[in-house]
Amino acid sequence: MALIRLLARLSGYVHLKQGLECLGASSQSKRLQQHTAAHSSSCSYQLQPDCLELSYGGLIMHFDYVWLRDHCRSTSCYNSKTNQRNLDTASIDLNIRPSKSRVDENNLFLTWPDGHITRYNLTWLAQNSYEGQKRSAVQPRILWSADIYSSAKVPSASWDKFMSCDEELKNFLNNFLLYGIAFVEGVPPTLEATETATQRVSLIRETMYGRMWNFTSDFSRGDTAYTKLALDRHTDTSYFQEPCGIQVFHCLRHEGTGGRTLLVDGFHAADAVLQRTPENFELLSHVPIKHEYVENLSEHRNHMIGIGPVLNVYPWNNEVYMIRYNNYDRSVINTVPHDEVRRWYVAHRQLTAELRRPDNELWVKLKPGKVLFIDNWRVLHGRESFTGLRQLCGCYLTRDDVLNTARSLGLQA
C-alpha cells in the first residue's frame, strides 16, 4: 500500500502546458494535486488538503489557504498607494480553498470559490514564506571582536558631509547597522551641534533624564570620595519596558587622564553561547528577568521596572535582536522557578564570561568633535576610571525612527 501511495503521489505531477487544473474533478483530486512548470524544473507546487506546498528556487514552502487569500494584492484587496489592506480578514472563510490554479514562469495564479483571481509573484512568495524568513536575517550584521572591528577599518562620517549629503548619511547608517556603533568626526564641541547631529539620524527620545543631558565631573583635586571609578559593561535603561534603542555620547572637554569608553558586541557574545551551549542560550532567551530603577529624592521620585529575557530573539530564526544586560539594575529574581534558578545562573555566567573576554573589548578614547552612536539593544558600553575635569553630553534616540531613516535610504533594517 505504501508503494501504491508513493506512485500515486509521483503520478500527480502535470506540466504547465496542460493549462488550468480544476479541483472539482474528483474527491481524490480535491485532496491532492501537484503541478510542475515544464520549462522550469525549479518550480512546482502541490495543493495539499490544508495548504499549498511550493517548491521554488531550491526552497520548499508551505502556505495556508487563508493566508494566501488574506495576502491577495489585487486592487480590490490591497491599496498599493498607502500599502494597506482593504480586505476584511474576518470575512474570509476559514475553510477556504482555491477552485483553480496555474503557474507561469514568474507567477502563481489562484482562483477562489467566488471567482476572484489572485496573482502571486513567486519571488515574493519565497521572500515572505516562513521557510524563507527562517533562513534569512531580519537585519544583516557583522559580529565582531576588538580585532575584527579594528581590522575592518570602518570609516567615520565627516560632519560637513554628514549634515548635507544623504550618501554620507547612508554609509554612516550602514556601518551602524552592521556593527552596532558608528562615529561622526569634526562635530563642533557644543551641546547644540551634538543635538543637530543626532536629529539628522532620528528623533530624540525624551526620558526622565531629559532631552539632551550635559554632565560635568571635576576630579582634578584627586577627591576619592566620589571618584569616577571604572564602569562595567552594560546596556542602558534595562529598567524601561522598551529600553532606549540608541545612545549618543560626545565628550566636549576632558582635562585629565583615563576615561576611555569600553564597547563590547553583545550579539557576538550571545552567538558564542549559542554555538557552544544551545541550552544556555535557550534559557537566556526565554526566562523573563526584572530590572528596576528606584529614585527617592526630594526633587526626584522615579520607580521604573522593565521585564524581559536577557536575550530577545525572533522565534522563527533565533536571531537575537536585543540584549538586556545590566548587573547594576537587575532586580530580585523572582520570575524563575527554583529548579531553573541555578541553570539560569550558569547560563548567565557563561554569557558574562564571553562579554568579559579581553579580546572582545574595544577601547575608544572619546574626544571633542567625535560623536559616538551606540546601538543600545546590541552593544554594551562601559568606561575606565579617569582624573581631571570631564564634560560629556548626549541623548537617547528613538529606535523606530533610526530604522525608518535607514529604510528610507534603501538599507535593510
GROMACS .gro file of C-alpha atoms in nm:
model
  413
    1MET     CA    1   0.000   0.000   0.000
    2ALA     CA    2   0.287   0.236   0.079
    3LEU     CA    3   0.428   0.177  -0.269
    4ILE     CA    4   0.089   0.245  -0.428
    5ARG     CA    5   0.058   0.574  -0.238
    6LEU     CA    6   0.408   0.674  -0.347
    7LEU     CA    7   0.330   0.602  -0.712
    8ALA     CA    8   0.006   0.798  -0.681
    9ARG     CA    9   0.195   1.099  -0.549
   10LEU     CA   10   0.452   1.081  -0.830
   11SER     CA   11   0.187   1.047  -1.099
   12GLY     CA   12   0.017   1.361  -0.964
   13TYR     CA   13   0.270   1.589  -1.134
   14VAL     CA   14   0.147   1.757  -1.453
   15HIS     CA   15   0.316   2.005  -1.683
   16LEU     CA   16   0.220   2.370  -1.702
   17LYS     CA   17   0.141   2.317  -2.073
   18GLN     CA   18  -0.166   2.122  -1.967
   19GLY     CA   19  -0.316   2.456  -1.855
   20LEU     CA   20  -0.562   2.517  -1.575
   21GLU     CA   21  -0.614   2.244  -1.315
   22CYS     CA   22  -0.960   2.207  -1.162
   23LEU     CA   23  -1.006   2.078  -0.812
   24GLY     CA   24  -1.360   1.953  -0.861
   25ALA     CA   25  -1.286   1.652  -1.085
   26SER     CA   26  -1.296   1.401  -0.803
   27SER     CA   27  -1.273   1.375  -0.427
   28GLN     CA   28  -0.917   1.248  -0.466
   29SER     CA   29  -0.810   1.549  -0.676
   30LYS     CA   30  -0.970   1.778  -0.420
   31ARG     CA   31  -0.737   1.633  -0.160
   32LEU     CA   32  -0.412   1.646  -0.354
   33GLN     CA   33  -0.275   1.788  -0.680
   34GLN     CA   34   0.079   1.854  -0.794
   35HIS     CA   35   0.194   2.085  -1.071
   36THR     CA   36   0.530   2.149  -1.234
   37ALA     CA   37   0.625   2.421  -1.478
   38ALA     CA   38   0.754   2.232  -1.780
   39HIS     CA   39   1.013   2.491  -1.874
   40SER     CA   40   1.131   2.547  -1.517
   41SER     CA   41   1.216   2.235  -1.318
   42SER     CA   42   1.293   2.456  -1.016
   43CYS     CA   43   0.923   2.545  -0.975
   44SER     CA   44   0.644   2.308  -0.875
   45TYR     CA   45   0.350   2.323  -0.640
   46GLN     CA   46   0.112   2.086  -0.474
   47LEU     CA   47  -0.236   2.151  -0.340
   48GLN     CA   48  -0.244   1.977  -0.005
   49PRO     CA   49  -0.567   1.935   0.195
   50ASP     CA   50  -0.474   2.219   0.432
   51CYS     CA   51  -0.207   2.420   0.247
   52LEU     CA   52  -0.027   2.487  -0.077
   53GLU     CA   53   0.321   2.338  -0.100
   54LEU     CA   54   0.553   2.531  -0.330
   55SER     CA   55   0.899   2.429  -0.446
   56TYR     CA   56   1.085   2.721  -0.596
   57GLY     CA   57   1.447   2.831  -0.609
   58GLY     CA   58   1.561   2.526  -0.413
   59LEU     CA   59   1.322   2.602  -0.125
   60ILE     CA   60   1.014   2.401  -0.023
   61MET     CA   61   0.749   2.626   0.131
   62HIS     CA   62   0.401   2.583   0.275
   63PHE     CA   63   0.123   2.841   0.259
   64ASP     CA   64  -0.206   2.822   0.446
   65TYR     CA   65  -0.503   2.891   0.217
   66VAL     CA   66  -0.647   3.157   0.447
   67TRP     CA   67  -0.304   3.324   0.449
   68LEU     CA   68  -0.297   3.318   0.069
   69ARG     CA   69  -0.642   3.476   0.043
   70ASP     CA   70  -0.554   3.732   0.310
   71HIS     CA   71  -0.241   3.835   0.121
   72CYS     CA   72  -0.403   3.898  -0.213
   73ARG     CA   73  -0.255   4.214  -0.363
   74SER     CA   74  -0.528   4.289  -0.616
   75THR     CA   75  -0.664   4.644  -0.625
   76SER     CA   76  -0.985   4.539  -0.451
   77CYS     CA   77  -0.797   4.370  -0.167
   78TYR     CA   78  -0.496   4.597  -0.122
   79ASN     CA   79  -0.427   4.968  -0.157
   80SER     CA   80  -0.087   4.991  -0.324
   81LYS     CA   81  -0.075   5.370  -0.275
   82THR     CA   82  -0.098   5.353   0.104
   83ASN     CA   83   0.038   4.995   0.134
   84GLN     CA   84  -0.261   4.895   0.342
   85ARG     CA   85  -0.501   4.603   0.330
   86ASN     CA   86  -0.856   4.666   0.202
   87LEU     CA   87  -0.976   4.311   0.252
   88ASP     CA   88  -1.157   4.236   0.577
   89THR     CA   89  -0.966   3.937   0.710
   90ALA     CA   90  -1.259   3.838   0.931
   91SER     CA   91  -1.472   3.788   0.618
   92ILE     CA   92  -1.253   3.505   0.483
   93ASP     CA   93  -1.395   3.154   0.515
   94LEU     CA   94  -1.154   2.969   0.743
   95ASN     CA   95  -1.208   2.656   0.530
   96ILE     CA   96  -1.142   2.832   0.201
   97ARG     CA   97  -0.960   2.652  -0.080
   98PRO     CA   98  -0.884   2.765  -0.435
   99SER     CA   99  -1.103   2.620  -0.706
  100LYS     CA  100  -0.845   2.657  -0.983
  101SER     CA  101  -0.471   2.710  -1.004
  102ARG     CA  102  -0.193   2.758  -1.254
  103VAL     CA  103   0.163   2.887  -1.279
  104ASP     CA  104   0.370   3.061  -1.538
  105GLU     CA  105   0.739   3.143  -1.535
  106ASN     CA  106   0.713   3.409  -1.263
  107ASN     CA  107   0.369   3.383  -1.103
  108LEU     CA  108   0.120   3.158  -0.930
  109PHE     CA  109  -0.248   3.218  -1.003
  110LEU     CA  110  -0.527   3.104  -0.772
  111THR     CA  111  -0.898   3.129  -0.844
  112TRP     CA  112  -1.116   3.137  -0.532
  113PRO     CA  113  -1.469   2.994  -0.497
  114ASP     CA  114  -1.629   3.335  -0.557
  115GLY     CA  115  -1.439   3.372  -0.885
  116HIS     CA  116  -1.180   3.620  -0.752
  117ILE     CA  117  -0.833   3.560  -0.901
  118THR     CA  118  -0.513   3.631  -0.711
  119ARG     CA  119  -0.171   3.656  -0.874
  120TYR     CA  120   0.134   3.589  -0.656
  121ASN     CA  121   0.485   3.663  -0.773
  122LEU     CA  122   0.692   3.351  -0.699
  123THR     CA  123   0.989   3.551  -0.572
  124TRP     CA  124   0.758   3.745  -0.341
  125LEU     CA  125   0.618   3.420  -0.203
  126ALA     CA  126   0.967   3.284  -0.142
  127GLN     CA  127   1.075   3.601   0.036
  128ASN     CA  128   0.766   3.610   0.255
  129SER     CA  129   0.732   3.242   0.334
  130TYR     CA  130   0.804   3.115   0.683
  131GLU     CA  131   1.072   2.889   0.539
  132GLY     CA  132   1.235   3.182   0.360
  133GLN     CA  133   1.227   3.402   0.667
  134LYS     CA  134   1.364   3.122   0.882
  135ARG     CA  135   1.688   3.107   0.686
  136SER     CA  136   1.735   3.482   0.633
  137ALA     CA  137   1.839   3.762   0.866
  138VAL     CA  138   1.598   4.040   0.955
  139GLN     CA  139   1.891   4.279   0.983
  140PRO     CA  140   2.233   4.198   0.835
  141ARG     CA  141   2.512   4.235   1.087
  142ILE     CA  142   2.881   4.162   1.131
  143LEU     CA  143   2.965   4.005   1.466
  144TRP     CA  144   3.290   4.145   1.597
  145SER     CA  145   3.566   4.115   1.848
  146ALA     CA  146   3.807   4.404   1.905
  147ASP     CA  147   4.044   4.267   1.641
  148ILE     CA  148   3.769   4.212   1.383
  149TYR     CA  149   3.637   4.566   1.422
  150SER     CA  150   3.982   4.725   1.422
  151SER     CA  151   4.086   4.528   1.112
  152ALA     CA  152   3.772   4.637   0.928
  153LYS     CA  153   3.891   4.999   0.948
  154VAL     CA  154   3.534   5.128   0.947
  155PRO     CA  155   3.542   5.494   0.842
  156SER     CA  156   3.384   5.769   1.048
  157ALA     CA  157   3.140   6.008   0.887
  158SER     CA  158   3.256   6.363   0.821
  159TRP     CA  159   3.045   6.627   0.996
  160ASP     CA  160   3.007   6.856   0.695
  161LYS     CA  161   2.915   6.577   0.451
  162PHE     CA  162   2.705   6.401   0.715
  163MET     CA  163   2.483   6.706   0.750
  164SER     CA  164   2.450   6.783   0.379
  165CYS     CA  165   2.487   6.458   0.184
  166ASP     CA  166   2.240   6.170   0.202
  167GLU     CA  167   2.503   5.928   0.068
  168GLU     CA  168   2.727   6.005   0.365
  169LEU     CA  169   2.432   5.953   0.599
  170LYS     CA  170   2.352   5.624   0.425
  171ASN     CA  171   2.710   5.499   0.465
  172PHE     CA  172   2.704   5.600   0.831
  173LEU     CA  173   2.378   5.413   0.893
  174ASN     CA  174   2.500   5.110   0.701
  175ASN     CA  175   2.804   5.087   0.929
  176PHE     CA  176   2.581   5.140   1.231
  177LEU     CA  177   2.350   4.856   1.128
  178LEU     CA  178   2.638   4.619   1.054
  179TYR     CA  179   2.843   4.684   1.368
  180GLY     CA  180   2.610   4.849   1.618
  181ILE     CA  181   2.838   5.152   1.656
  182ALA     CA  182   2.927   5.446   1.431
  183PHE     CA  183   3.114   5.774   1.464
  184VAL     CA  184   3.081   6.127   1.328
  185GLU     CA  185   3.405   6.330   1.331
  186GLY     CA  186   3.453   6.704   1.320
  187VAL     CA  187   3.138   6.797   1.513
  188PRO     CA  188   3.169   7.132   1.694
  189PRO     CA  189   3.216   7.051   2.066
  190THR     CA  190   2.890   7.203   2.183
  191LEU     CA  191   2.562   7.066   2.310
  192GLU     CA  192   2.377   7.240   2.027
  193ALA     CA  193   2.590   7.087   1.750
  194THR     CA  194   2.560   6.743   1.907
  195GLU     CA  195   2.182   6.778   1.910
  196THR     CA  196   2.187   6.884   1.545
  197ALA     CA  197   2.391   6.576   1.453
  198THR     CA  198   2.155   6.339   1.632
  199GLN     CA  199   1.848   6.491   1.467
  200ARG     CA  200   2.000   6.416   1.127
  201VAL     CA  201   1.951   6.049   1.217
  202SER     CA  202   1.638   6.032   1.430
  203LEU     CA  203   1.405   6.195   1.676
  204ILE     CA  204   1.545   6.242   2.025
  205ARG     CA  205   1.373   6.028   2.288
  206GLU     CA  206   1.293   6.238   2.590
  207THR     CA  207   1.306   6.044   2.916
  208MET     CA  208   1.301   6.121   3.288
  209TYR     CA  209   1.663   6.229   3.238
  210GLY     CA  210   1.550   6.500   2.999
  211ARG     CA  211   1.601   6.553   2.629
  212MET     CA  212   1.974   6.629   2.599
  213TRP     CA  213   2.193   6.573   2.903
  214ASN     CA  214   2.516   6.750   2.985
  215PHE     CA  215   2.732   6.624   3.272
  216THR     CA  216   3.048   6.784   3.407
  217SER     CA  217   3.267   6.586   3.652
  218ASP     CA  218   3.564   6.750   3.821
  219PHE     CA  219   3.816   6.524   3.993
  220SER     CA  220   4.116   6.746   3.938
  221ARG     CA  221   4.167   6.771   4.317
  222GLY     CA  222   4.205   6.395   4.347
  223ASP     CA  223   3.899   6.363   4.567
  224THR     CA  224   3.829   5.990   4.605
  225ALA     CA  225   3.502   6.033   4.795
  226TYR     CA  226   3.318   6.025   4.463
  227THR     CA  227   3.591   5.921   4.225
  228LYS     CA  228   3.480   5.825   3.879
  229LEU     CA  229   3.571   5.460   3.906
  230ALA     CA  230   3.552   5.216   3.620
  231LEU     CA  231   3.200   5.144   3.498
  232ASP     CA  232   3.143   4.784   3.393
  233ARG     CA  233   2.988   4.690   3.058
  234HIS     CA  234   2.610   4.717   3.041
  235THR     CA  235   2.316   4.826   2.831
  236ASP     CA  236   2.127   5.136   2.939
  237THR     CA  237   1.765   5.171   3.055
  238SER     CA  238   1.720   4.797   3.105
  239TYR     CA  239   1.453   4.904   3.354
  240PHE     CA  240   1.239   5.052   3.074
  241GLN     CA  241   0.978   4.816   2.934
  242GLU     CA  242   1.127   4.908   2.597
  243PRO     CA  243   1.490   5.007   2.654
  244CYS     CA  244   1.615   5.308   2.460
  245GLY     CA  245   1.733   5.199   2.119
  246ILE     CA  246   2.031   5.425   2.051
  247GLN     CA  247   2.261   5.614   2.284
  248VAL     CA  248   2.478   5.909   2.181
  249PHE     CA  249   2.795   6.029   2.355
  250HIS     CA  250   3.008   6.337   2.287
  251CYS     CA  251   3.297   6.431   2.514
  252LEU     CA  252   3.305   6.809   2.497
  253ARG     CA  253   3.604   6.852   2.726
  254HIS     CA  254   3.850   6.643   2.925
  255GLU     CA  255   4.146   6.783   3.115
  256GLY     CA  256   4.293   6.475   3.276
  257THR     CA  257   4.379   6.110   3.220
  258GLY     CA  258   4.187   5.788   3.160
  259GLY     CA  259   3.818   5.782   3.081
  260ARG     CA  260   3.832   5.556   2.775
  261THR     CA  261   3.500   5.410   2.663
  262LEU     CA  262   3.459   5.033   2.653
  263LEU     CA  263   3.247   4.875   2.377
  264VAL     CA  264   3.152   4.506   2.352
  265ASP     CA  265   2.938   4.339   2.085
  266GLY     CA  266   2.667   4.163   2.285
  267PHE     CA  267   2.543   3.973   1.979
  268HIS     CA  268   2.890   3.828   1.927
  269ALA     CA  269   2.895   3.704   2.286
  270ALA     CA  270   2.542   3.564   2.257
  271ASP     CA  271   2.636   3.378   1.940
  272ALA     CA  272   2.930   3.218   2.120
  273VAL     CA  273   2.690   3.089   2.387
  274LEU     CA  274   2.454   2.957   2.119
  275GLN     CA  275   2.729   2.773   1.934
  276ARG     CA  276   2.882   2.616   2.246
  277THR     CA  277   2.585   2.560   2.476
  278PRO     CA  278   2.247   2.592   2.298
  279GLU     CA  279   2.055   2.503   2.614
  280ASN     CA  280   2.205   2.805   2.793
  281PHE     CA  281   2.111   3.030   2.503
  282GLU     CA  282   1.759   2.890   2.525
  283LEU     CA  283   1.735   2.975   2.895
  284LEU     CA  284   1.865   3.329   2.848
  285SER     CA  285   1.619   3.393   2.565
  286HIS     CA  286   1.309   3.264   2.746
  287VAL     CA  287   1.337   3.339   3.118
  288PRO     CA  288   1.190   3.685   3.199
  289ILE     CA  289   1.404   3.893   3.434
  290LYS     CA  290   1.312   4.217   3.612
  291HIS     CA  291   1.529   4.528   3.605
  292GLU     CA  292   1.444   4.818   3.833
  293TYR     CA  293   1.536   5.181   3.893
  294VAL     CA  294   1.427   5.348   4.217
  295GLU     CA  295   1.499   5.713   4.296
  296ASN     CA  296   1.363   5.872   4.613
  297LEU     CA  297   1.499   6.223   4.639
  298SER     CA  298   1.325   6.539   4.749
  299GLU     CA  299   1.329   6.675   4.394
  300HIS     CA  300   1.310   6.343   4.204
  301ARG     CA  301   1.093   6.039   4.255
  302ASN     CA  302   1.107   5.762   3.997
  303HIS     CA  303   1.029   5.393   4.002
  304MET     CA  304   1.084   5.214   3.670
  305ILE     CA  305   1.051   4.840   3.607
  306GLY     CA  306   1.136   4.659   3.285
  307ILE     CA  307   1.072   4.289   3.237
  308GLY     CA  308   1.216   4.068   2.967
  309PRO     CA  309   1.473   3.798   2.896
  310VAL     CA  310   1.842   3.882   2.878
  311LEU     CA  311   1.841   3.779   2.512
  312ASN     CA  312   1.545   3.872   2.294
  313VAL     CA  313   1.517   3.666   1.976
  314TYR     CA  314   1.289   3.637   1.675
  315PRO     CA  315   1.123   3.297   1.728
  316TRP     CA  316   1.123   3.194   1.363
  317ASN     CA  317   1.500   3.215   1.306
  318ASN     CA  318   1.654   3.253   1.655
  319GLU     CA  319   1.812   3.584   1.554
  320VAL     CA  320   1.897   3.800   1.855
  321TYR     CA  321   1.752   4.149   1.821
  322MET     CA  322   1.810   4.282   2.174
  323ILE     CA  323   2.029   4.209   2.473
  324ARG     CA  324   1.914   4.344   2.809
  325TYR     CA  325   2.221   4.318   3.030
  326ASN     CA  326   2.281   4.535   3.335
  327ASN     CA  327   2.406   4.377   3.655
  328TYR     CA  328   2.371   4.709   3.838
  329ASP     CA  329   1.998   4.738   3.779
  330ARG     CA  330   1.888   4.374   3.771
  331SER     CA  331   1.615   4.336   4.031
  332VAL     CA  332   1.523   4.047   4.261
  333ILE     CA  333   1.500   3.727   4.059
  334ASN     CA  334   1.151   3.605   4.141
  335THR     CA  335   1.031   3.505   3.795
  336VAL     CA  336   1.229   3.180   3.774
  337PRO     CA  337   1.113   2.852   3.933
  338HIS     CA  338   1.353   2.720   4.194
  339ASP     CA  339   1.460   2.427   3.978
  340GLU     CA  340   1.567   2.665   3.698
  341VAL     CA  341   1.745   2.928   3.905
  342ARG     CA  342   2.081   2.751   3.918
  343ARG     CA  343   2.069   2.669   3.547
  344TRP     CA  344   1.991   3.034   3.471
  345TYR     CA  345   2.289   3.147   3.680
  346VAL     CA  346   2.513   2.904   3.493
  347ALA     CA  347   2.390   3.037   3.159
  348HIS     CA  348   2.426   3.399   3.275
  349ARG     CA  349   2.780   3.325   3.396
  350GLN     CA  350   2.874   3.186   3.054
  351LEU     CA  351   2.741   3.495   2.878
  352THR     CA  352   2.920   3.721   3.127
  353ALA     CA  353   3.246   3.537   3.066
  354GLU     CA  354   3.210   3.597   2.692
  355LEU     CA  355   3.131   3.964   2.745
  356ARG     CA  356   3.439   4.000   2.967
  357ARG     CA  357   3.685   3.831   2.734
  358PRO     CA  358   3.968   4.081   2.676
  359ASP     CA  359   3.971   4.006   2.303
  360ASN     CA  360   3.607   4.122   2.284
  361GLU     CA  361   3.681   4.459   2.443
  362LEU     CA  362   3.710   4.756   2.210
  363TRP     CA  363   3.850   5.063   2.389
  364VAL     CA  364   3.785   5.406   2.239
  365LYS     CA  365   3.904   5.743   2.362
  366LEU     CA  366   3.627   5.996   2.314
  367LYS     CA  367   3.746   6.347   2.240
  368PRO     CA  368   3.588   6.681   2.149
  369GLY     CA  369   3.447   6.663   1.797
  370LYS     CA  370   3.397   6.285   1.793
  371VAL     CA  371   3.034   6.177   1.843
  372LEU     CA  372   2.964   5.811   1.915
  373PHE     CA  373   2.634   5.642   1.829
  374ILE     CA  374   2.571   5.309   2.010
  375ASP     CA  375   2.302   5.051   1.939
  376ASN     CA  376   2.186   5.007   2.297
  377TRP     CA  377   2.000   4.688   2.200
  378ARG     CA  378   2.325   4.527   2.090
  379VAL     CA  379   2.649   4.689   2.208
  380LEU     CA  380   2.735   4.711   2.577
  381HIS     CA  381   2.935   5.011   2.694
  382GLY     CA  382   3.146   5.091   2.998
  383ARG     CA  383   3.419   5.333   3.100
  384GLU     CA  384   3.753   5.320   3.271
  385SER     CA  385   3.826   5.549   3.566
  386PHE     CA  386   3.952   5.899   3.497
  387THR     CA  387   4.100   6.205   3.659
  388GLY     CA  388   4.052   6.575   3.595
  389LEU     CA  389   3.762   6.772   3.459
  390ARG     CA  390   3.540   6.592   3.208
  391GLN     CA  391   3.231   6.722   3.031
  392LEU     CA  392   3.010   6.475   2.847
  393CYS     CA  393   2.682   6.532   2.665
  394GLY     CA  394   2.444   6.303   2.484
  395CYS     CA  395   2.093   6.169   2.449
  396TYR     CA  396   1.881   5.871   2.354
  397LEU     CA  397   1.725   5.829   2.009
  398THR     CA  398   1.402   5.655   1.917
  399ARG     CA  399   1.492   5.325   1.755
  400ASP     CA  400   1.195   5.317   1.519
  401ASP     CA  401   1.297   5.648   1.365
  402VAL     CA  402   1.660   5.544   1.318
  403LEU     CA  403   1.547   5.232   1.132
  404ASN     CA  404   1.292   5.436   0.939
  405THR     CA  405   1.567   5.670   0.818
  406ALA     CA  406   1.779   5.371   0.715
  407ARG     CA  407   1.497   5.205   0.522
  408SER     CA  408   1.409   5.535   0.353
  409LEU     CA  409   1.765   5.541   0.220
  410GLY     CA  410   1.733   5.188   0.081
  411LEU     CA  411   1.900   4.990   0.360
  412GLN     CA  412   1.771   4.665   0.506
  413ALA     CA  413   1.681   4.732   0.866
   0.00000   0.00000   0.00000
